[in-house]
Amino acid sequence: MTLRNLPAPFLRRERTVSTMMADALFALALLLILPTVQYGPRALLQSLAAMAACAVCDILYGLVFRHAFGSGDPSALVTGLTVSLLLPVNTPYWLGALAGAFAILIAKAPFGSTGRNLFNPAAAGVAFVTVCRPDLVFTYADPAAGWLPLSGDCAAVTAASPGASLHAGLKPSILPLDLLWGMYPGPMGCTAALVLGAAALFLLARRCIRPESIACFLLTAALAAALFPRIACPALTSVKYELLTGSLLFCAVFLLGDPVTSPRTTVGRCLFGVLAGGLLMAMRHTGSFEQAACFAVLIADAFAPVLDHAAIRLRAKGVRLP
Amino acid sequence: MITSLRGYRTEDRRALSLREPILTLPASGTLVVPLPGAEEGTARLVRPGDKLAAGQRLSLPRRSAPAHAPAAGVAEEIEFREMAVCGPVWTVRLRTGGERRASPLRPLPDRPEDEDVLRAAADAGIFDEMTGRPLFQELYRLRRLGAGLLLACAVEDDPWCSSACAVLREDPEKVERGLRLAAVACGGAQIGAAVSTRREEAALRRARPGLRVEVAGRRYPARAFLLRRLRAAGVSAGLIGPQALCALADAADGLPQTSGVITVSGDGVKAPRNVRAANGTPARALLEACGVSEDVSLVYAGPAWRGSALTDPDAPLPLHARCLTAMLHAERRRQSACIGCGRCGRVCPQGILPWQIHESLRGEKVEPYLLLNVQSCIGCAACTAVCPSGLPLSAEVSRAAAIRKSGDFL
Amino acid sequence: MKETARELRAVFGNGFLFYNPVLTAALSLYPAAVCASLSQALPVSLLLLVQSLLAGLVLWAVGSRLPDWLRPGVVFAVSAVCWIPAALLAERAWPGSLSLLGAAASLQIANSMVLSRLNEYAPTHILPAVAADVLGCTLGTGVLLSLQAALRGWLASGSVWGETGAQAPFAGALGSAPAKPFFGFLVLGVLAAAVQALNARRARRVGKRRVSRL
């Protein structure tokens, strides 16, 4: 028998980084079901294109700069799938691939890959393509028009999303509660609020994401929506519209709940959620894009280490913070 | 805010090894007996070539317990070597053979005083398997701290080890006798037993009605949580291993401690059970007594949290090794960067944030006042066990504690 | 003498690359945001170079005699005065370029990199060192400005000089993003990461343990 010399403790870890990434992939894959049913296999091909671009960039970067095969865990695939779910189905395949490549090569790899990145790579990738080609990113296919062709540039019947109507100051033509089912134009994975809720519960139960930042973010966004509605309607209707349109829920669960880029202290995470919520609602009121969640997430990510520092220093002074 | 949900829930694999009674392995072949604390030449009482009798004293260290020969034979070699669980220690290689027995030690009087019990524990060379230290030092420490309750500790804190439970189950009356003697040594403390589960508590109450039983639960580190709970209730408690208590009861009759109960288990062992083996038995003898498969890739001695991996199957084990576990698949611990999941902070029983210590130590300049709470680390290594990135957090926290203690940060 | 020459080379190298103020201290980012082609970056680089050299000389001469509370104001005034000949030279070299830049050109009086070097280094060091530092910092800044401007000009309009009429490569993918300031910051960020990696490798060779912090 050949015996190995390993250090203590000799226990099987119940969670490794790879299993947590697998959980995240599963939750994201749940969100692919509805778009595939609505728009056809093009949704799957979009995801594959983005994931392939991320994986290739990760592997190449690892081979060239660190003499390793990629970063050692499937986080690049998670980034690719997240990026594709934030973009519409009818975009050309190279858009998702460009966003994925930017996410890995600029927002993740130079900072040190998994665990060391300051900004959420998926948010950075989507933000980049939003600034480059907002016309492509904000043109959504009408789900009532049936399945989309699989070729690269697809001429789809487009429709305005409820987010665009709100941005223009008009009441969306869809009832607020119908927004739950996800049968309206919008980014691929951001429309089905019920499936998002199920995915969030799954990830919370597996402890892959932390609830404090998500809860504070949603509360702040709801409060801002109630106090400063963009359209003339009761406060509750405004809250329902604001929370259920756009990529707010998706970004709350998958981008803000990301343990690497959010602060590590509980107090820091709560403030992080509040900051992101405030920024997002401000951008929705005054910004030029109808979906601004990725930008809000990026700015809040930049403040995450500051919040952690402040919490640790307060704790060192003796203030009992959770 | 240390809530009761801290700690790490371990799996319970003790049932298999507890099915059979303790197997006594006769001392044969070559034993490598450790002589702890015998760094001075005058502390080692044997020379190569000496004929030894069973129970003969081999060492007389100043600050540790003496060692006794587990069997009659010839001392082949006296050497300083690394031994599992003991570390670097002087050892006697004993080739067994013959039937000579040494004269027994001085037995205890009928009503012993505390000094008598301490002397008997020291003379018999008893080691407390829970702490790895000599029993007389542990009793002295508990007496100094004014312990009001002494518990026979059958709380294993290891998924596979069941040696303490087996000893308690085999002869609870002897354990209680040892407890009473230990209580005398500690200045008249109360006695009781500590177990992990309610089922064990019921079984023990049936066997020894009238003995106080405390249930510690299955969240690691269960012993630390039990002591904290008792302290919160105003009881200063001490935990002593049942094997040491049985040896104390034997020492009252003049018998030195020369053997220990070791659990041989793991998924690489076909018939896991508890084995009573002589001090210094090679691991191979224990494994073969229980049928080890040829495909094992990891064998470790001691509890999973702080044991040591054996690379040589013939490595000898001391009597306080507690368990020997053979696993078919060793998990390759690959390190990556901290992902900020926060599990280490949630699991720590002392309220330390190991991720924050890791961040502080990663930079060039360490700010010692930011290493919060590190002196209270009890070394349970639960943080290292739960970390998904495989970081050696327990080692980093002890490094931080050393930095803080050194005062060398101006 | 040899040590002085080596030290001067080190000062120049630090200012030019290893501790370049633009990349390691995030100074002088406004020109990086504004200059989107070489026709804008080169005049600004020449302006900064001449302005800093002249101001550095003046401050080397008088700086150590100034009280601390007066120094920032004097530095600002000297920088403004030295801006005038520098702007005239740049205008002579590339006619019309500075007036096209408008306020961005005149705001270089208050360029953060220039002011910081003049405040912290020039008054308290010997003349060769001041010259090496100023040259290194401004040449490094100029090279970086020009690099990112050339890239952005080429991506935005197909020609590094920013002339219209050429076909912009990747126009379908990038749209109008290269002309926006954030693109300049992105390019500088990647270069900053590269320089930090270079510094880490140098430190490892020297034997020092260096961990880059964010």
Coordinates of C-alpha atoms in Angstrom, one line a residue, chain A residues 1-6 8-18 20 72-73 114-116 206-208 210 259-260 264-265 269 308 312-313 315-316 320 322, chain B residues 1 159 294 296-297 299-300 304-305 307 309-311 327 329-331 333-334 337-340 343 346 353 355-356 362 367 369-370 372 384-385 387-390:
Chain A
M1 CA 0.0 0.0 0.0
T2 CA 1.3 3.5 -0.8
L3 CA 0.4 5.8 1.9
R4 CA 0.1 9.6 1.4
N5 CA 1.4 12.2 3.8
L6 CA -1.3 14.8 4.3
A8 CA -4.6 17.4 9.5
P9 CA -7.6 17.7 9.5
F10 CA -8.5 14.5 7.8
L11 CA -12.2 15.2 7.1
R12 CA -14.0 15.3 3.9
R13 CA -15.0 18.9 3.2
E14 CA -18.7 19.1 2.6
R15 CA -18.2 22.1 0.4
T16 CA -15.5 23.0 -1.9
V17 CA -15.3 25.9 -4.3
S18 CA -16.2 23.6 -7.1
M20 CA -20.4 25.8 -4.7
G72 CA -8.9 25.6 -11.4
D73 CA -12.7 25.8 -10.8
T114 CA -11.3 33.4 -8.3
G115 CA -11.5 34.9 -4.8
R116 CA -9.4 38.0 -5.6
R206 CA -27.0 25.6 0.2
R207 CA -25.3 28.7 1.7
C208 CA -23.8 29.8 -1.6
R210 CA -25.7 35.4 1.8
P259 CA -19.7 36.1 -1.7
V260 CA -16.4 37.1 -3.3
R264 CA -17.4 39.9 4.4
T265 CA -18.9 41.4 7.5
R269 CA -23.1 43.5 3.6
D308 CA -15.3 45.9 5.5
I312 CA -13.3 45.7 11.3
R313 CA -11.9 48.9 12.7
R315 CA -14.9 46.1 16.0
A316 CA -11.3 46.5 17.0
R320 CA -19.9 44.8 19.2
P322 CA -22.4 41.3 14.1
Chain B
M1 CA -22.4 37.0 20.3
P159 CA -16.3 10.6 13.3
E294 CA -4.5 -3.1 0.1
V296 CA -5.8 2.3 1.4
S297 CA -4.1 5.6 0.5
V299 CA -3.6 6.1 7.4
Y300 CA -3.7 8.5 10.2
A304 CA -9.1 13.6 12.6
W305 CA -8.7 17.2 13.7
G307 CA -3.8 13.5 14.0
A309 CA -0.6 10.8 8.7
L310 CA 1.6 7.6 8.8
T311 CA 3.6 7.0 5.7
M327 CA -9.1 5.6 4.3
H329 CA -9.5 7.8 -0.8
A330 CA -7.5 10.7 0.6
E331 CA -9.1 14.0 -0.3
R333 CA -6.6 19.5 -0.4
R334 CA -6.0 22.0 -3.1
A337 CA -8.0 32.1 -2.6
C338 CA -10.5 32.9 0.0
I339 CA -13.9 33.4 -1.5
G340 CA -15.5 35.1 1.4
R343 CA -18.1 29.6 7.1
R346 CA -19.7 30.9 11.7
L353 CA -12.9 35.6 12.3
W355 CA -10.9 35.0 7.3
Q356 CA -10.0 38.4 8.7
R362 CA -1.5 38.3 3.7
E367 CA -1.3 45.4 12.2
Y369 CA -4.4 45.3 16.9
L370 CA -6.5 44.1 14.0
L372 CA -8.9 40.3 17.1
T384 CA -9.6 24.6 8.4
A385 CA -12.1 21.7 8.1
C387 CA -13.0 26.1 4.4
P388 CA -14.0 25.4 0.8
S389 CA -10.8 26.9 -0.5
G390 CA -8.6 24.6 1.6

